[in-house]
Amino acid sequence: MKRTLAWLIMSTALLLSGCFVGQDSDAPTISKNEDSEYEKTFADLNLGILFDFDFYLPRADERWVNLWVERYVDGEMESEPITQLSYGNSPSEIEEGKLGFGLIETHPVGYLAFLFAPGVGSQPTEFDIELESGFTSTWSYAIENEAVELELEEPEILAVYRKSQALKPVDLQDEESVERMIEEDEIVMLLKIKVEDRVVSTE
């Protein structure tokens, strides 16, 4: 039942549009849409967690978007992302719409993870999180309320999961603070986005 509801919600997220940030700039922008209707629906139905963003991509016909979740255990990054989504070279010059990351609870320690962006989405991927006595865990956005301009070819952290015996405050905009968090916390997961200039030949 939860999976069916989740697919309906994800499909709706791909079809509907929200309120987006209009731009004349050449830079792609992203802003968090905290407490959106999609987030509230996930919470009301006890489906899991949803991170909802508004994404604006100029020159979409010449750019490539990479969205992924990487996991670190005891300071070491796993070889493959938990889930990833890669798309680009749109037929439209400008794309704007919903982009995000969803987690559907499947059993006490399990999740189905999926990503979505304007017009596209990933297949859900199942993974587990071990719950241990004495440890604290949390999910949170990594960007502030204002729209963030994305620097081409540079990854931006959008959301983070942390599991540790003692969660210390972290400045997620500071590279050294993020590296220290990865080293000190037992498990860290980072939702990241990177936009590239890339034109794929059709010949």
mmCIF file of C-alpha atoms in Angstrom, residues 28-34 39 49-56 65-70 85 87 97-102 114-118 139-151 154-161 172-173 178 181 188-195:
data_model
loop_
_atom_site.group_PDB
_atom_site.id
_atom_site.type_symbol
_atom_site.label_atom_id
_atom_site.label_comp_id
_atom_site.label_asym_id
_atom_site.label_seq_id
_atom_site.Cartn_x
_atom_site.Cartn_y
_atom_site.Cartn_z
ATOM 1 C CA PRO A 28 21.176 27.399 -12.602
ATOM 2 C CA THR A 29 19.526 27.934 -9.216
ATOM 3 C CA ILE A 30 17.949 25.723 -6.579
ATOM 4 C CA SER A 31 15.959 26.537 -3.455
ATOM 5 C CA LYS A 32 14.448 24.315 -0.800
ATOM 6 C CA ASN A 33 10.674 24.060 -0.654
ATOM 7 C CA GLU A 34 10.419 23.093 3.005
ATOM 8 C CA GLU A 39 6.409 16.981 2.196
ATOM 9 C CA ILE A 49 10.882 11.540 4.289
ATOM 10 C CA LEU A 50 10.845 13.866 1.279
ATOM 11 C CA PHE A 51 13.256 16.662 0.386
ATOM 12 C CA ASP A 52 11.579 19.053 -2.044
ATOM 13 C CA PHE A 53 13.389 21.715 -4.104
ATOM 14 C CA ASP A 54 12.537 24.219 -6.851
ATOM 15 C CA PHE A 55 15.072 23.934 -9.675
ATOM 16 C CA TYR A 56 15.730 26.440 -12.478
ATOM 17 C CA VAL A 65 22.385 17.376 -14.495
ATOM 18 C CA ASN A 66 23.736 14.764 -12.080
ATOM 19 C CA LEU A 67 21.884 14.022 -8.837
ATOM 20 C CA TRP A 68 23.029 11.322 -6.410
ATOM 21 C CA VAL A 69 23.247 10.156 -2.779
ATOM 22 C CA GLU A 70 26.625 8.994 -1.516
ATOM 23 C CA LEU A 85 19.880 10.246 -11.622
ATOM 24 C CA TYR A 87 19.880 13.584 -17.526
ATOM 25 C CA GLY A 97 10.225 22.448 -11.800
ATOM 26 C CA LYS A 98 10.355 20.071 -8.893
ATOM 27 C CA LEU A 99 13.569 18.282 -7.946
ATOM 28 C CA GLY A 100 14.095 16.139 -4.893
ATOM 29 C CA PHE A 101 14.851 13.010 -2.943
ATOM 30 C CA GLY A 102 12.372 10.672 -1.289
ATOM 31 C CA PHE A 114 14.238 7.644 -5.227
ATOM 32 C CA LEU A 115 15.192 10.868 -6.990
ATOM 33 C CA PHE A 116 13.099 13.099 -9.237
ATOM 34 C CA ALA A 117 13.688 16.151 -11.409
ATOM 35 C CA PRO A 118 11.638 18.012 -14.040
ATOM 36 C CA TRP A 139 18.007 14.106 8.210
ATOM 37 C CA SER A 140 18.221 17.808 7.317
ATOM 38 C CA TYR A 141 18.432 20.270 4.440
ATOM 39 C CA ALA A 142 21.935 21.558 3.722
ATOM 40 C CA ILE A 143 21.010 24.857 2.035
ATOM 41 C CA GLU A 144 19.380 27.974 3.454
ATOM 42 C CA ASN A 145 16.028 29.497 2.469
ATOM 43 C CA GLU A 146 17.410 31.697 -0.310
ATOM 44 C CA ALA A 147 17.891 30.389 -3.848
ATOM 45 C CA VAL A 148 21.418 29.064 -4.373
ATOM 46 C CA GLU A 149 23.282 29.653 -7.625
ATOM 47 C CA LEU A 150 24.957 26.418 -8.698
ATOM 48 C CA GLU A 151 28.520 26.717 -9.955
ATOM 49 C CA GLU A 154 31.047 21.823 -8.889
ATOM 50 C CA PRO A 155 28.917 19.529 -6.668
ATOM 51 C CA GLU A 156 26.552 21.157 -4.168
ATOM 52 C CA ILE A 157 25.279 19.383 -1.035
ATOM 53 C CA LEU A 158 21.484 19.646 -0.808
ATOM 54 C CA ALA A 159 20.642 17.399 2.163
ATOM 55 C CA VAL A 160 22.427 15.245 4.720
ATOM 56 C CA TYR A 161 21.833 12.213 6.950
ATOM 57 C CA LEU A 172 27.593 22.304 5.672
ATOM 58 C CA GLN A 173 28.836 25.184 3.503
ATOM 59 C CA VAL A 178 31.966 18.483 6.133
ATOM 60 C CA MET A 181 31.725 15.326 10.036
ATOM 61 C CA VAL A 188 26.897 10.097 6.716
ATOM 62 C CA MET A 189 24.780 10.307 3.566
ATOM 63 C CA LEU A 190 24.927 13.318 1.264
ATOM 64 C CA LEU A 191 22.403 14.302 -1.411
ATOM 65 C CA LYS A 192 24.408 16.130 -4.088
ATOM 66 C CA ILE A 193 23.792 17.879 -7.397
ATOM 67 C CA LYS A 194 26.219 18.866 -10.159
ATOM 68 C CA VAL A 195 25.395 20.715 -13.390
#
